[in-house]
Structures are given as C-alpha cells and as structure tokens.
Coordinates of C-alpha atoms in Angstrom, one line a residue:
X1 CA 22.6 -53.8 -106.8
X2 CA 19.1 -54.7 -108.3
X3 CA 18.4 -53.3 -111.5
X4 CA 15.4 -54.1 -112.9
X5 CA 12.4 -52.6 -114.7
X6 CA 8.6 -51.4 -113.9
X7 CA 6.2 -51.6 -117.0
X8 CA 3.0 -50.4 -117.9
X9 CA 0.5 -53.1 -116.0
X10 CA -0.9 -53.3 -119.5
X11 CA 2.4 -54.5 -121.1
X12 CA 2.3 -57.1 -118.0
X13 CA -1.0 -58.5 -117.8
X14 CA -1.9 -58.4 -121.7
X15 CA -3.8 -61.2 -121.8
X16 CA -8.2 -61.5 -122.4
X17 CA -8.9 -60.8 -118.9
X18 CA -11.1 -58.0 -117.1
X19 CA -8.7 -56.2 -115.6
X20 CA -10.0 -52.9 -113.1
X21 CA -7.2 -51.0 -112.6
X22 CA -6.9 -47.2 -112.4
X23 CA -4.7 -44.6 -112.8
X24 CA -1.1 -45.0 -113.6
X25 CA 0.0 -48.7 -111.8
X26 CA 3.4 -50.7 -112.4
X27 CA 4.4 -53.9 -112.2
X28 CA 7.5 -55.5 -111.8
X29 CA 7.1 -59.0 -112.4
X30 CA 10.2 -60.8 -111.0
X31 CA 11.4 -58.7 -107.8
X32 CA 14.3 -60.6 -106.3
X33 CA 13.7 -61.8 -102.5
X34 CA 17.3 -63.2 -101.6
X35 CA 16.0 -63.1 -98.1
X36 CA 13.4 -65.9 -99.2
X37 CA 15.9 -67.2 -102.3
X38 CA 12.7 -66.3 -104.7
X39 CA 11.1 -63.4 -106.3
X40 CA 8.0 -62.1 -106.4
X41 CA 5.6 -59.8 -108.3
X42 CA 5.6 -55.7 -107.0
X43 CA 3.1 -53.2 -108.3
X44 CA 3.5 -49.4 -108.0
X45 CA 1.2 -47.7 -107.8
X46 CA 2.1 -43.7 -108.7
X47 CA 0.4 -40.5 -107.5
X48 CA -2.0 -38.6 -109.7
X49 CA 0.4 -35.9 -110.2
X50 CA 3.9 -37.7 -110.0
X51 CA 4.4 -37.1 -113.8
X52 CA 3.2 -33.4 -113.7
X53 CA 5.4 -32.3 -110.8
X54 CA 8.8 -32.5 -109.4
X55 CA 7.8 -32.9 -105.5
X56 CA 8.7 -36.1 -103.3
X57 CA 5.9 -38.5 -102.0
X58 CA 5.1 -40.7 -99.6
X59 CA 5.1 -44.3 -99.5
X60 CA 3.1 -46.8 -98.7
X61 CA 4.2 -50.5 -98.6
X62 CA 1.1 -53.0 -98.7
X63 CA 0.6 -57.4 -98.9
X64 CA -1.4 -59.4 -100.5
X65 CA -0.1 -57.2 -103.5
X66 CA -2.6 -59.4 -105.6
X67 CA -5.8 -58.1 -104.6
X68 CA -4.8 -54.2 -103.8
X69 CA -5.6 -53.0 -107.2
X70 CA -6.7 -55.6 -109.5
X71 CA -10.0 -57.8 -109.4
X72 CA -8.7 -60.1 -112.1
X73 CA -5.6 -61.4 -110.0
X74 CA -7.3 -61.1 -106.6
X75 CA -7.8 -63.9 -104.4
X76 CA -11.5 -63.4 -104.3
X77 CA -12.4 -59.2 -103.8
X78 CA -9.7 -56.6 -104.5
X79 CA -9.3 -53.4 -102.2
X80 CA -9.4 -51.1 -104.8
X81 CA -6.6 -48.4 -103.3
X82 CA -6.1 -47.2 -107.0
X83 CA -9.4 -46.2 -107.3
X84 CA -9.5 -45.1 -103.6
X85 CA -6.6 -42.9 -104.0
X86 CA -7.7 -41.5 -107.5
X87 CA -11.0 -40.2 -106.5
X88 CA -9.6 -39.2 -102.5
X89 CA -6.7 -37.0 -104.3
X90 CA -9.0 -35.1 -106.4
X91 CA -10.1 -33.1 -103.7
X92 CA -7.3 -33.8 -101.5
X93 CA -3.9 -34.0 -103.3
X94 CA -1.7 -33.8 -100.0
X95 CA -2.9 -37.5 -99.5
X96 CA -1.2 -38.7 -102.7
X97 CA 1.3 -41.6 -102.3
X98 CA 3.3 -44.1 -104.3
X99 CA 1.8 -47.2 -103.0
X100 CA 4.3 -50.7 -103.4
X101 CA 2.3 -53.6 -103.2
X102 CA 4.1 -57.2 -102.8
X103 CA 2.1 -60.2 -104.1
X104 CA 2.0 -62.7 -101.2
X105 CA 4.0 -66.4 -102.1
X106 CA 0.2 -68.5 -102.4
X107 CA 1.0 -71.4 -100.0
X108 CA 4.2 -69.6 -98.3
X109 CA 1.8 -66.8 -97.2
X110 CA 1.3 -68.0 -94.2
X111 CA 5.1 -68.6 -93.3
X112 CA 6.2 -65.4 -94.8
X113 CA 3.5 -63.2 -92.9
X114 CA 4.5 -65.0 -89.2
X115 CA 7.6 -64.6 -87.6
X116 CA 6.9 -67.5 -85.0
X117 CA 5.8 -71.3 -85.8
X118 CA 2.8 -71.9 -85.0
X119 CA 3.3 -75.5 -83.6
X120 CA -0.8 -76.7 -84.0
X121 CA -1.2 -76.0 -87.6
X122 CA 3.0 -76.0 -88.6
X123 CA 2.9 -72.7 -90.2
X124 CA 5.3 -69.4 -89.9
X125 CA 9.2 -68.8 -89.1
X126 CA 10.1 -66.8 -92.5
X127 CA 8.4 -63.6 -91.4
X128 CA 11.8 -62.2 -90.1
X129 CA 13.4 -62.6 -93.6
X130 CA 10.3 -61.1 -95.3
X131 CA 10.6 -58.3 -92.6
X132 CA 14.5 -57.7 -93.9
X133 CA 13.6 -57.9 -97.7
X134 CA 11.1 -55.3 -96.9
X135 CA 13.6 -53.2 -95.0
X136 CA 16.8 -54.0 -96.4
X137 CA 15.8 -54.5 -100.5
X138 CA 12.7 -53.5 -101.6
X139 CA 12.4 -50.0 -99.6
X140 CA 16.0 -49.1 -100.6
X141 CA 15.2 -50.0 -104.6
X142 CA 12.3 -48.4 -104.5
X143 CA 13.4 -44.5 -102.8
X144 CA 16.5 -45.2 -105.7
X145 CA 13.9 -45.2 -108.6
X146 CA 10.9 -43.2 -107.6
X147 CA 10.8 -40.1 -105.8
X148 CA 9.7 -40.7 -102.5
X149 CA 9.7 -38.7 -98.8
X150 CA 12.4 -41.6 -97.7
X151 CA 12.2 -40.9 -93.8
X152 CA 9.9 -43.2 -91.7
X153 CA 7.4 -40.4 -90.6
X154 CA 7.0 -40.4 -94.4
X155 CA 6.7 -44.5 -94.7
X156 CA 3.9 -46.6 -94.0
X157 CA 3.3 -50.0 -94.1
X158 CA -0.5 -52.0 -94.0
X159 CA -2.4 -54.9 -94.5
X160 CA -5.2 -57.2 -93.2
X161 CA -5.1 -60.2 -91.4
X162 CA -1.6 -61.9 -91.1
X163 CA -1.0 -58.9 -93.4
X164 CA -1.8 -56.7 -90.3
X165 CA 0.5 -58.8 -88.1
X166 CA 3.3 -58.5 -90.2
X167 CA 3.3 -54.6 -90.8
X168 CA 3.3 -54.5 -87.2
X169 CA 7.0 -56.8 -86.6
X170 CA 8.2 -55.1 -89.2
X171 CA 7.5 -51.7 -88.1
X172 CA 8.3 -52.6 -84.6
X173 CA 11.8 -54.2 -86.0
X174 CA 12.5 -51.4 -88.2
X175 CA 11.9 -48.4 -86.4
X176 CA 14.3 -46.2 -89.1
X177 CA 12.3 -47.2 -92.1
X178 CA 8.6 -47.6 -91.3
X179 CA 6.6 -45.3 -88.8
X180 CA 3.1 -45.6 -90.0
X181 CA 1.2 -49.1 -89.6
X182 CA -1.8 -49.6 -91.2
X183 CA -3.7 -52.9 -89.6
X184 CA -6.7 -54.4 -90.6
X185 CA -8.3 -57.1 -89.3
X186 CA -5.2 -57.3 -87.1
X187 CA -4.7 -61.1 -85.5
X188 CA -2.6 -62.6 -83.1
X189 CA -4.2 -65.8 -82.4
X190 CA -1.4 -67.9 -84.0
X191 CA 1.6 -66.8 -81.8
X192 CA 1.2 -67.0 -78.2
X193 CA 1.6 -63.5 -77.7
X194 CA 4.6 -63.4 -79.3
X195 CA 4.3 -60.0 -80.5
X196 CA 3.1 -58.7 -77.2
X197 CA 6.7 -60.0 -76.1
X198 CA 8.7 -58.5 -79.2
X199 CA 7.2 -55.2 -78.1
X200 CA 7.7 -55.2 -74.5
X201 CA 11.2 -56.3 -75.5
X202 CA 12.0 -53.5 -78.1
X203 CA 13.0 -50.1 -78.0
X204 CA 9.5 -48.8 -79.7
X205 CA 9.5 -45.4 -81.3
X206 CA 7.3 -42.9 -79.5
X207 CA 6.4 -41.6 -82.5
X208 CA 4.6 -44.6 -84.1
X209 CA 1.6 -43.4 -86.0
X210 CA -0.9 -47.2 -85.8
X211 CA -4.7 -47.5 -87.3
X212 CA -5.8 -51.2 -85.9
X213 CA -9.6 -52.5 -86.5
X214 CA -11.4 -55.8 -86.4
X215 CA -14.9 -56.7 -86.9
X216 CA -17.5 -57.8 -84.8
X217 CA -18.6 -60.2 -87.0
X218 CA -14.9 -61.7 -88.4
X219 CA -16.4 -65.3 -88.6
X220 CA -19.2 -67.6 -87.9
X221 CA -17.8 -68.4 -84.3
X222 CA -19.2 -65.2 -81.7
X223 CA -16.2 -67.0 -79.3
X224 CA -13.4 -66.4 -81.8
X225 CA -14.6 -62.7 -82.5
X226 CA -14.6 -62.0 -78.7
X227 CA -11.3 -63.1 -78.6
X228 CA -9.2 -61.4 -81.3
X229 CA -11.2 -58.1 -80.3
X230 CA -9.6 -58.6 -77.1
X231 CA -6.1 -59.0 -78.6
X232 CA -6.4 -56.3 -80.5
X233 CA -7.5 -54.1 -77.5
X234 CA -4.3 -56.0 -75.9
X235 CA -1.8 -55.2 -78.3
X236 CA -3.2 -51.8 -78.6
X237 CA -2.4 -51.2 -74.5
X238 CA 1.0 -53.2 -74.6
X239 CA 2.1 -50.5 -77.5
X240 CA 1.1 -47.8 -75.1
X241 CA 2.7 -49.4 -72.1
X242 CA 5.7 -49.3 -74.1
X243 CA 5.9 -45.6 -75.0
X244 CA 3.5 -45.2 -77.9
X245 CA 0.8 -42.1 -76.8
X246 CA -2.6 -43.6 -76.9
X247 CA -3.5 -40.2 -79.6
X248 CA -1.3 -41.8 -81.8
X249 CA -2.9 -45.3 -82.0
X250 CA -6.3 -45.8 -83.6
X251 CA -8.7 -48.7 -82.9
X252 CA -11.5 -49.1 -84.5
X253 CA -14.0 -51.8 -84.2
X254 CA -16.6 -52.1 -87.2
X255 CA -19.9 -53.8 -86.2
X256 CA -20.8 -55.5 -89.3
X257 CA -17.0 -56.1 -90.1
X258 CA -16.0 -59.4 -91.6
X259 CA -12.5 -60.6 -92.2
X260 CA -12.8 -59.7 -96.0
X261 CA -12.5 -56.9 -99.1
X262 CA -15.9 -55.7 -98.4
X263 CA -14.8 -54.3 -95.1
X264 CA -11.4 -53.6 -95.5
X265 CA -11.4 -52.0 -98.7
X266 CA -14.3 -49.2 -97.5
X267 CA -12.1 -48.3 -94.2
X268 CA -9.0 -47.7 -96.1
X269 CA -9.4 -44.0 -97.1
X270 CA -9.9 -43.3 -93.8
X271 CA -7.1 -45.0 -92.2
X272 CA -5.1 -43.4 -94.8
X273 CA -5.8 -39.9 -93.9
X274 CA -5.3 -40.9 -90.6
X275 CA -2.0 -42.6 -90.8
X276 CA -1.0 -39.1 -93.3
X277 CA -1.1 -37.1 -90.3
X278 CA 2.3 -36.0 -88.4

C-alpha cells in the first residue's frame, strides 16, 4: 500500500519564485508510478468548502499537472482551474471538485500519453501503463485519503492535446472508474486510427458523459487544421456508432482556437459544468 503525504504547495515550492496559485492546492512531490518504475509530482486541488463540511466530492483527474494551477512551473501558460473553480463555486457550489493533477514525465510525455508507436517520429507505447497507474494506483490512493464521490458517473478525467487522447483510452479502458472525459484540443493524427479501432473493439459504456473541441486555427498549416477537425468529428461518430447517445457527447469547435492555454484554459468552466451533469 502507498502511504505517503500531501503538503501545503507552499511548504513544496518554497523557493523566490511567483507562484499564482489559489485556494487550498496539495502537492505530493514523489507519487510512485510502478507501472512506469518512476514517480512523479500530484497536486490536489481541494473544494472551497472541503474543510467546512462533511459531504463527498467529485473528482477530476487532469495531465500536464504542471501547468493546471501554477504559472511558475508551467510549460509556457497555466490553465488556471484553481482560480476557475474558486470563482465558478462561489455562485455555484454543486460544481465543486477535488481536482488531481499528474505532472507529465518532460521528454517521456509523449510516450506516456500514446498507447501506440508512432513509427515516423518513434514516440508512444507506455500509454497503457500510464492508463493502469491512473486506474489501478493513483484513483484508488486518492478515494482512500480524500473524500470523494468514488463511482465513475462521479469521475472525470481531461486534458488537451495528447492529454485529450489519453483521457479518452483511459476512459474507454476503464469503464468502472472514469465516466466523464474532458478533451481538448483532442488529436489522433499520430496513431492510425488506432483509437477509432480500440473503440469499435470495446464494450463502451452508454453512459459516457465526453466534451471534445479543437480550433480552427490549431497551427500555421490550414491543411493540418482541416484534418484533425475531421478526426475529431470522426471519433465523435465512431463513439456514437458504438453506443454512446450523441446528447451525451459535446463537440465544440472554437474559431479562433489555437492549440494552447489561451484557449483551453477559457473553455474549461464550461466543459466542466457540462461534464457535471448526470
């Protein structure tokens, strides 16, 4: 069993840095991954209310735990969820969540977020194992220590990019522990529509709640942004071929989009009331 302890990010990251974090945020420094034989920063992210009540919350499990909450550690823009979720929950506290946010491995990113290899650019094939830690560690530590809604109507999982792709396998994969999927910026170009196999394959629950978007303007290259609109608007009609109601699968495309902060960060409150529905 892993024991180990969250701390005040301020006990953490106490060094001369600008740090913009809000509300009352985590850290575990050195989560194990035995999946991956490595470990791995975690920050938790706790409702407004979590130490004034007694009452069980939702979860949300996010990548690219670097730039979620904090500027200072980001990888150029953070999302700024904490703040998101601070100000949303003021006016709406039924949308508070615990949000667990895993900091991505730098230069095994790539591998750890694609459960194919991608055979041009030799990237990918540990997305499985990071798909298990999810399901198999780091969910099961974390409804041990904080008091979360532990069924999967009650757990979602997001992230942009390869982030996107890999909340999707996992999802898909895990039926029993994540039913919410939060995908921005969704891609598929790397895999030869592997995913679109893995679903047509799987038993998919019915009751999948998905928020999907991508930008019109993701790069530089008007071809490339055609493209991955498309296999977005693919992957969105394989889901429903497979069971998924279209109701329960939002797409939305953002005209000024990029494949960055600045457009994820603004869409997330409302995927997240979204993906909060039953």
């Amino acid at each position: 069993m892993i024991e180990t302890t969250d701390m005040p990010w301020k006990e953490v990251l106490n060094d001369d840095k600008m740090h913009s974090i809000s509300g009352d945020v985590r850290v575990i420094n050195a989560f194990p991954i035995p999946q991956l034989n490595t470990e791995r920063r975690v920050w938790i992210y706790l409702p407004r209310s979590y130490n004034e009540d007694i009452r069980r919350y939702p979860v949300l499990y996010m990548h690219d735990g670097q730039n979620v909450f904090n500027q200072a550690t980001s990888w150029g823009t953070e999302w700024g969820v904490d703040e998101t979720l601070e100000q949303l929950t003021k006016d709406e506290p039924a949308l508070e969540t615990i949000v667990v946010a895993i900091d991505h491995g730098g230069g095994q990113r790539n591998n750890e977020y694609n459960f194919t290899i991608n055979p041009e650019y030799g990237f990918g094939g540990k997305g499985e194992a990071y798909a298990t830690f999810l399901a198999e560690t780091l969910k099961p530590y974390i409804d041990r220590h904080y008091r979360t809604l532990s069924t999967p109507e009650h757990t979602m999982i997001g992230g942009s990019s390869f982030g996107a792709y890999i909340s999707l396998y996992t999802a898909i994969c895990y039926p029993e522990q994540f039913n919410r999927v939060g995908g921005f910026s969704f891609v598929m170009w790397q895999d030869s529509c592997a995913i679109i196999h893995l679903i047509e394959q799987s038993e998919v629950s019915p009751t999948l709640r998905i928020y999907l978007s991508i930008g019109e303007q993701e790069t530089d290259n008007p071809e490339f942004n055609r493209i991955v609109c498309e296999h977005v608007t693919f992957a969105r009609q394989t889901l429903i071929t497979a069971g998924v109601a279209q109701s329960r699968i939002r797409f939305d495309v953002i005209p000024d989009g990029t494949h960055h902060e600045s457009t994820w960060g603004p869409l997330f409150s409302e995927a997240h009331r979204w993906l909060m529905q039953p």
